[in-house]
PDB file of C-alpha atoms in Angstrom:
ATOM      1  CA  MET A   1     -54.411  -0.847  30.838  1.00 41.00           C
ATOM      2  CA  THR A   2     -56.341  -1.459  34.035  1.00 43.00           C
ATOM      3  CA  THR A   3     -53.302  -1.657  36.317  1.00 60.00           C
ATOM      4  CA  GLN A   4     -50.909   1.288  36.575  1.00 87.00           C
ATOM      5  CA  THR A   5     -48.417   0.943  33.720  1.00 92.00           C
ATOM      6  CA  SER A   6     -45.435   1.622  35.966  1.00 94.00           C
ATOM      7  CA  ASP A   7     -46.453  -1.261  38.264  1.00 95.00           C
ATOM      8  CA  LEU A   8     -46.592  -3.632  35.299  1.00 96.00           C
ATOM      9  CA  LEU A   9     -43.264  -2.347  33.998  1.00 97.00           C
ATOM     10  CA  ALA A  10     -41.777  -2.789  37.472  1.00 97.00           C
ATOM     11  CA  ALA A  11     -42.971  -6.413  37.507  1.00 97.00           C
ATOM     12  CA  ALA A  12     -41.690  -7.148  33.992  1.00 97.00           C
ATOM     13  CA  ALA A  13     -38.396  -5.243  33.976  1.00 97.00           C
ATOM     14  CA  PRO A  14     -36.306  -7.305  36.432  1.00 97.00           C
ATOM     15  CA  ARG A  15     -37.042 -10.463  34.456  1.00 98.00           C
ATOM     16  CA  THR A  16     -35.765  -8.922  31.234  1.00 98.00           C
ATOM     17  CA  VAL A  17     -32.848  -7.246  33.014  1.00 98.00           C
ATOM     18  CA  ASP A  18     -31.809 -10.683  34.304  1.00 98.00           C
ATOM     19  CA  VAL A  19     -31.869 -12.059  30.763  1.00 98.00           C
ATOM     20  CA  VAL A  20     -29.851  -9.114  29.440  1.00 98.00           C
ATOM     21  CA  ARG A  21     -27.293  -9.575  32.216  1.00 98.00           C
ATOM     22  CA  GLY A  22     -27.014 -13.254  31.269  1.00 98.00           C
ATOM     23  CA  ILE A  23     -26.083 -12.589  27.638  1.00 98.00           C
ATOM     24  CA  ALA A  24     -22.442 -13.358  26.942  1.00 97.00           C
ATOM     25  CA  ASP A  25     -20.461 -11.251  24.502  1.00 96.00           C
ATOM     26  CA  ASP A  26     -19.946 -14.289  22.270  1.00 97.00           C
ATOM     27  CA  GLN A  27     -23.737 -14.644  21.916  1.00 98.00           C
ATOM     28  CA  LEU A  28     -24.314 -11.236  20.336  1.00 97.00           C
ATOM     29  CA  ASP A  29     -24.330 -12.555  16.774  1.00 97.00           C
ATOM     30  CA  LEU A  30     -26.773 -15.414  17.415  1.00 97.00           C
ATOM     31  CA  PRO A  31     -30.158 -15.402  15.629  1.00 96.00           C
ATOM     32  CA  THR A  32     -33.368 -14.556  17.499  1.00 96.00           C
ATOM     33  CA  PRO A  33     -37.062 -15.307  16.921  1.00 94.00           C
ATOM     34  CA  CYS A  34     -37.308 -11.803  15.419  1.00 90.00           C
ATOM     35  CA  ARG A  35     -36.746 -12.112  11.691  1.00 82.00           C
ATOM     36  CA  ASP A  36     -33.484 -10.538  10.550  1.00 87.00           C
ATOM     37  CA  TYR A  37     -32.448  -9.619  14.112  1.00 94.00           C
ATOM     38  CA  THR A  38     -29.386 -10.969  15.841  1.00 97.00           C
ATOM     39  CA  VAL A  39     -29.078 -10.755  19.607  1.00 98.00           C
ATOM     40  CA  ARG A  40     -27.032  -7.565  19.124  1.00 97.00           C
ATOM     41  CA  ASP A  41     -29.704  -6.028  16.871  1.00 96.00           C
ATOM     42  CA  LEU A  42     -32.478  -6.912  19.284  1.00 97.00           C
ATOM     43  CA  LEU A  43     -30.565  -5.556  22.286  1.00 97.00           C
ATOM     44  CA  ASN A  44     -30.023  -2.265  20.460  1.00 96.00           C
ATOM     45  CA  HIS A  45     -33.721  -2.148  19.542  1.00 94.00           C
ATOM     46  CA  LEU A  46     -34.758  -2.855  23.128  1.00 96.00           C
ATOM     47  CA  PHE A  47     -32.394  -0.147  24.401  1.00 96.00           C
ATOM     48  CA  GLU A  48     -33.995   2.252  21.926  1.00 95.00           C
ATOM     49  CA  VAL A  49     -37.473   1.294  23.152  1.00 95.00           C
ATOM     50  CA  VAL A  50     -36.555   1.663  26.821  1.00 96.00           C
ATOM     51  CA  VAL A  51     -34.970   5.088  26.241  1.00 95.00           C
ATOM     52  CA  ASN A  52     -37.496   6.497  23.755  1.00 94.00           C
ATOM     53  CA  PHE A  53     -40.541   5.413  25.724  1.00 95.00           C
ATOM     54  CA  GLN A  54     -39.275   7.530  28.626  1.00 96.00           C
ATOM     55  CA  ASP A  55     -39.764  10.574  26.386  1.00 94.00           C
ATOM     56  CA  LEU A  56     -43.082   9.243  25.100  1.00 95.00           C
ATOM     57  CA  ALA A  57     -44.316   9.071  28.710  1.00 95.00           C
ATOM     58  CA  GLU A  58     -43.701  12.828  28.872  1.00 93.00           C
ATOM     59  CA  LYS A  59     -45.520  13.252  25.521  1.00 93.00           C
ATOM     60  CA  ARG A  60     -42.309  14.339  23.780  1.00 91.00           C
ATOM     61  CA  ASP A  61     -41.453  13.380  20.229  1.00 87.00           C
ATOM     62  CA  VAL A  62     -38.722  10.828  19.679  1.00 87.00           C
ATOM     63  CA  GLU A  63     -36.434  10.123  16.755  1.00 82.00           C
ATOM     64  CA  TRP A  64     -36.690   6.473  15.725  1.00 79.00           C
ATOM     65  CA  SER A  65     -34.336   6.804  12.757  1.00 78.00           C
ATOM     66  CA  ASP A  66     -31.277   7.213  14.982  1.00 76.00           C
ATOM     67  CA  LYS A  67     -29.763   3.764  15.398  1.00 79.00           C
ATOM     68  CA  PRO A  68     -26.877   4.124  17.858  1.00 83.00           C
ATOM     69  CA  ASP A  69     -24.948   1.099  19.053  1.00 89.00           C
ATOM     70  CA  HIS A  70     -25.796   0.895  22.757  1.00 90.00           C
ATOM     71  CA  LEU A  71     -23.504  -2.043  23.438  1.00 93.00           C
ATOM     72  CA  ALA A  72     -20.398  -0.187  24.581  1.00 90.00           C
ATOM     73  CA  ASP A  73     -18.690  -0.906  27.911  1.00 91.00           C
ATOM     74  CA  GLY A  74     -21.145  -1.310  30.761  1.00 95.00           C
ATOM     75  CA  TRP A  75     -24.198  -1.876  28.565  1.00 97.00           C
ATOM     76  CA  ARG A  76     -25.755  -4.407  30.943  1.00 97.00           C
ATOM     77  CA  ASP A  77     -25.663  -1.913  33.823  1.00 97.00           C
ATOM     78  CA  ARG A  78     -26.928   0.874  31.568  1.00 97.00           C
ATOM     79  CA  PHE A  79     -29.845  -1.293  30.458  1.00 98.00           C
ATOM     80  CA  GLU A  80     -30.869  -1.822  34.075  1.00 98.00           C
ATOM     81  CA  THR A  81     -30.536   1.913  34.780  1.00 98.00           C
ATOM     82  CA  GLU A  82     -32.617   2.839  31.733  1.00 97.00           C
ATOM     83  CA  THR A  83     -35.376   0.352  32.617  1.00 97.00           C
ATOM     84  CA  GLY A  84     -35.524   1.970  36.057  1.00 97.00           C
ATOM     85  CA  ARG A  85     -35.932   5.350  34.365  1.00 97.00           C
ATOM     86  CA  LEU A  86     -38.652   3.916  32.135  1.00 97.00           C
ATOM     87  CA  ILE A  87     -40.616   2.723  35.164  1.00 97.00           C
ATOM     88  CA  ALA A  88     -40.210   6.107  36.857  1.00 97.00           C
ATOM     89  CA  ALA A  89     -41.270   7.948  33.689  1.00 96.00           C
ATOM     90  CA  TRP A  90     -44.619   6.107  33.630  1.00 96.00           C
ATOM     91  CA  ALA A  91     -45.259   6.384  37.390  1.00 95.00           C
ATOM     92  CA  ASP A  92     -47.279   9.595  37.184  1.00 93.00           C
ATOM     93  CA  PRO A  93     -50.901   8.674  36.317  1.00 91.00           C
ATOM     94  CA  SER A  94     -51.087  11.750  34.053  1.00 92.00           C
ATOM     95  CA  THR A  95     -48.739  10.003  31.600  1.00 93.00           C
ATOM     96  CA  LEU A  96     -51.721   7.848  30.606  1.00 93.00           C
ATOM     97  CA  GLU A  97     -53.924  10.817  29.711  1.00 94.00           C
ATOM     98  CA  GLY A  98     -54.600  11.920  26.168  1.00 94.00           C
ATOM     99  CA  VAL A  99     -52.996  11.007  22.892  1.00 94.00           C
ATOM    100  CA  SER A 100     -49.293  10.754  22.153  1.00 92.00           C
ATOM    101  CA  PRO A 101     -48.353  13.728  19.934  1.00 88.00           C
ATOM    102  CA  GLY A 102     -45.595  11.800  18.195  1.00 81.00           C
ATOM    103  CA  MET A 103     -47.321   8.431  17.825  1.00 87.00           C
ATOM    104  CA  GLY A 104     -50.969   9.501  17.378  1.00 89.00           C
ATOM    105  CA  MET A 105     -52.260   6.806  19.725  1.00 91.00           C
ATOM    106  CA  PRO A 106     -53.717   6.950  23.237  1.00 94.00           C
ATOM    107  CA  GLN A 107     -51.057   7.178  25.911  1.00 95.00           C
ATOM    108  CA  THR A 108     -52.461   4.010  27.509  1.00 94.00           C
ATOM    109  CA  VAL A 109     -51.565   2.147  24.313  1.00 94.00           C
ATOM    110  CA  ILE A 110     -48.093   3.703  24.240  1.00 95.00           C
ATOM    111  CA  GLY A 111     -47.414   2.557  27.811  1.00 95.00           C
ATOM    112  CA  GLY A 112     -48.674  -0.896  26.884  1.00 95.00           C
ATOM    113  CA  MET A 113     -46.333  -1.013  23.890  1.00 95.00           C
ATOM    114  CA  ALA A 114     -43.356  -0.426  26.188  1.00 96.00           C
ATOM    115  CA  LEU A 115     -44.547  -3.295  28.383  1.00 97.00           C
ATOM    116  CA  LEU A 116     -45.096  -5.513  25.339  1.00 96.00           C
ATOM    117  CA  ASP A 117     -41.585  -4.953  24.004  1.00 96.00           C
ATOM    118  CA  LEU A 118     -40.009  -5.489  27.400  1.00 97.00           C
ATOM    119  CA  THR A 119     -41.936  -8.732  27.913  1.00 97.00           C
ATOM    120  CA  VAL A 120     -41.820 -10.293  24.454  1.00 96.00           C
ATOM    121  CA  HIS A 121     -38.263  -9.249  23.655  1.00 97.00           C
ATOM    122  CA  GLY A 122     -37.226 -10.584  27.056  1.00 97.00           C
ATOM    123  CA  TRP A 123     -38.487 -13.958  25.849  1.00 97.00           C
ATOM    124  CA  ASP A 124     -36.835 -13.499  22.433  1.00 97.00           C
ATOM    125  CA  LEU A 125     -33.457 -12.825  24.024  1.00 98.00           C
ATOM    126  CA  ALA A 126     -33.819 -15.630  26.544  1.00 97.00           C
ATOM    127  CA  VAL A 127     -34.578 -18.329  23.984  1.00 97.00           C
ATOM    128  CA  ALA A 128     -31.911 -17.018  21.616  1.00 97.00           C
ATOM    129  CA  THR A 129     -29.262 -17.301  24.338  1.00 97.00           C
ATOM    130  CA  GLY A 130     -30.498 -20.463  26.068  1.00 96.00           C
ATOM    131  CA  GLN A 131     -31.724 -18.811  29.262  1.00 97.00           C
ATOM    132  CA  PRO A 132     -34.829 -19.511  31.328  1.00 96.00           C
ATOM    133  CA  TYR A 133     -37.525 -16.858  31.226  1.00 95.00           C
ATOM    134  CA  GLN A 134     -40.740 -16.505  33.181  1.00 94.00           C
ATOM    135  CA  PRO A 135     -42.586 -13.287  32.322  1.00 95.00           C
ATOM    136  CA  ALA A 136     -44.543 -11.393  34.923  1.00 95.00           C
ATOM    137  CA  PRO A 137     -47.977 -13.088  34.925  1.00 94.00           C
ATOM    138  CA  GLU A 138     -49.761  -9.776  35.454  1.00 94.00           C
ATOM    139  CA  ALA A 139     -48.004  -8.322  32.395  1.00 94.00           C
ATOM    140  CA  VAL A 140     -48.957 -11.279  30.196  1.00 94.00           C
ATOM    141  CA  ALA A 141     -52.578 -11.075  31.351  1.00 92.00           C
ATOM    142  CA  GLU A 142     -52.712  -7.368  30.550  1.00 92.00           C
ATOM    143  CA  LEU A 143     -50.987  -7.674  27.171  1.00 95.00           C
ATOM    144  CA  HIS A 144     -53.455 -10.058  25.492  1.00 91.00           C
ATOM    145  CA  GLY A 145     -56.013  -7.303  24.907  1.00 91.00           C
ATOM    146  CA  LEU A 146     -53.379  -4.878  23.670  1.00 93.00           C
ATOM    147  CA  VAL A 147     -51.980  -7.395  21.178  1.00 91.00           C
ATOM    148  CA  GLU A 148     -55.479  -8.090  19.840  1.00 90.00           C
ATOM    149  CA  GLN A 149     -55.998  -4.346  19.447  1.00 90.00           C
ATOM    150  CA  LEU A 150     -52.644  -3.716  17.741  1.00 89.00           C
ATOM    151  CA  ALA A 151     -52.436  -6.881  15.619  1.00 85.00           C
ATOM    152  CA  PRO A 152     -54.179  -5.770  12.401  1.00 82.00           C
ATOM    153  CA  THR A 153     -52.070  -2.641  12.019  1.00 84.00           C
ATOM    154  CA  ALA A 154     -48.919  -4.286  13.361  1.00 85.00           C
ATOM    155  CA  ARG A 155     -49.220  -7.061  10.768  1.00 87.00           C
ATOM    156  CA  LYS A 156     -49.713  -4.560   7.932  1.00 84.00           C
ATOM    157  CA  MET A 157     -46.595  -2.706   9.088  1.00 84.00           C
ATOM    158  CA  GLY A 158     -44.552  -5.900   9.446  1.00 81.00           C
ATOM    159  CA  VAL A 159     -44.150  -5.482  13.202  1.00 84.00           C
ATOM    160  CA  PHE A 160     -46.067  -8.720  13.878  1.00 86.00           C
ATOM    161  CA  ALA A 161     -45.923 -11.750  11.615  1.00 84.00           C
ATOM    162  CA  ASP A 162     -49.006 -13.836  10.892  1.00 83.00           C
ATOM    163  CA  PRO A 163     -50.214 -15.703  13.984  1.00 83.00           C
ATOM    164  CA  ALA A 164     -48.264 -18.850  14.811  1.00 86.00           C
ATOM    165  CA  PRO A 165     -49.901 -22.112  15.884  1.00 82.00           C
ATOM    166  CA  THR A 166     -50.521 -22.594  19.582  1.00 77.00           C
ATOM    167  CA  PRO A 167     -50.839 -25.757  21.643  1.00 67.00           C
ATOM    168  CA  THR A 168     -54.531 -26.526  22.118  1.00 70.00           C
ATOM    169  CA  THR A 169     -53.908 -27.679  25.681  1.00 62.00           C
ATOM    170  CA  GLN A 170     -52.567 -24.309  26.782  1.00 65.00           C
ATOM    171  CA  ASP A 171     -54.489 -21.585  28.574  1.00 74.00           C
ATOM    172  CA  PRO A 172     -55.513 -19.094  25.854  1.00 69.00           C
ATOM    173  CA  ARG A 173     -54.313 -16.223  28.070  1.00 73.00           C
ATOM    174  CA  ASP A 174     -50.791 -17.598  28.640  1.00 85.00           C
ATOM    175  CA  LEU A 175     -47.421 -16.596  27.219  1.00 88.00           C
ATOM    176  CA  HIS A 176     -47.601 -19.169  24.381  1.00 87.00           C
ATOM    177  CA  HIS A 177     -50.753 -17.571  23.017  1.00 87.00           C
ATOM    178  CA  LEU A 178     -49.417 -14.048  23.471  1.00 91.00           C
ATOM    179  CA  LEU A 179     -46.296 -14.983  21.510  1.00 91.00           C
ATOM    180  CA  ALA A 180     -48.380 -16.690  18.828  1.00 89.00           C
ATOM    181  CA  HIS A 181     -50.485 -13.567  18.286  1.00 87.00           C
ATOM    182  CA  THR A 182     -47.287 -11.601  17.641  1.00 91.00           C
ATOM    183  CA  GLY A 183     -46.209 -14.217  15.097  1.00 88.00           C
ATOM    184  CA  ARG A 184     -43.775 -16.135  17.305  1.00 91.00           C
ATOM    185  CA  ASN A 185     -43.701 -19.891  17.749  1.00 85.00           C
ATOM    186  CA  SER A 186     -43.046 -20.628  21.405  1.00 84.00           C
ATOM    187  CA  THR A 187     -41.024 -23.723  20.462  1.00 84.00           C
ATOM    188  CA  TRP A 188     -38.466 -21.650  18.516  1.00 86.00           C
ATOM    189  CA  PRO A 189     -36.035 -22.665  17.071  1.00 82.00           C
ATOM    190  CA  SER A 190     -37.184 -26.285  16.839  1.00 64.00           C
ATOM    191  CA  THR A 191     -40.381 -25.426  14.963  1.00 50.00           C
ATOM    192  CA  PRO A 192     -40.398 -23.167  11.890  1.00 46.00           C
TER     193      PRO A 192
END
């Protein structure tokens, strides 16, 4: 990542926090663009990402098998607090040095994965709940290279689906193309 990861996270986080704050309790069981994930499931996953990637910034191992329900009283405020902690955790440039002991990938990639989840899942939650969403342009620009790098392995692991079609009139470095490379159709749910 050419820009400091914490700066990109700081640009992306408020946009996703706004979406999370806009989710009504009666929307938690709605489907999302993520296969087999309801809004509730995706919120819990995003909480897990935001919390665990704080530890990954410090090069500590995390336990991904724990699946707590983060949606107890005050979850919207807690999500904002945890995203603030995520940004702070990646603020030290030394967090980008070396390889993640728990993930076996360069720390720069790990920081980018946190940004990717925050950005793409912000869109997922927004479209699932009928909210507007404009990602941070600097995050989208930075994430195209990361998605290209991660895509082959992510597809084998089922993290990304096969690429979705993209409008030919769109800028190839825009959100529509980023979503398509992760297997999402930017016209969801109207287009399969």
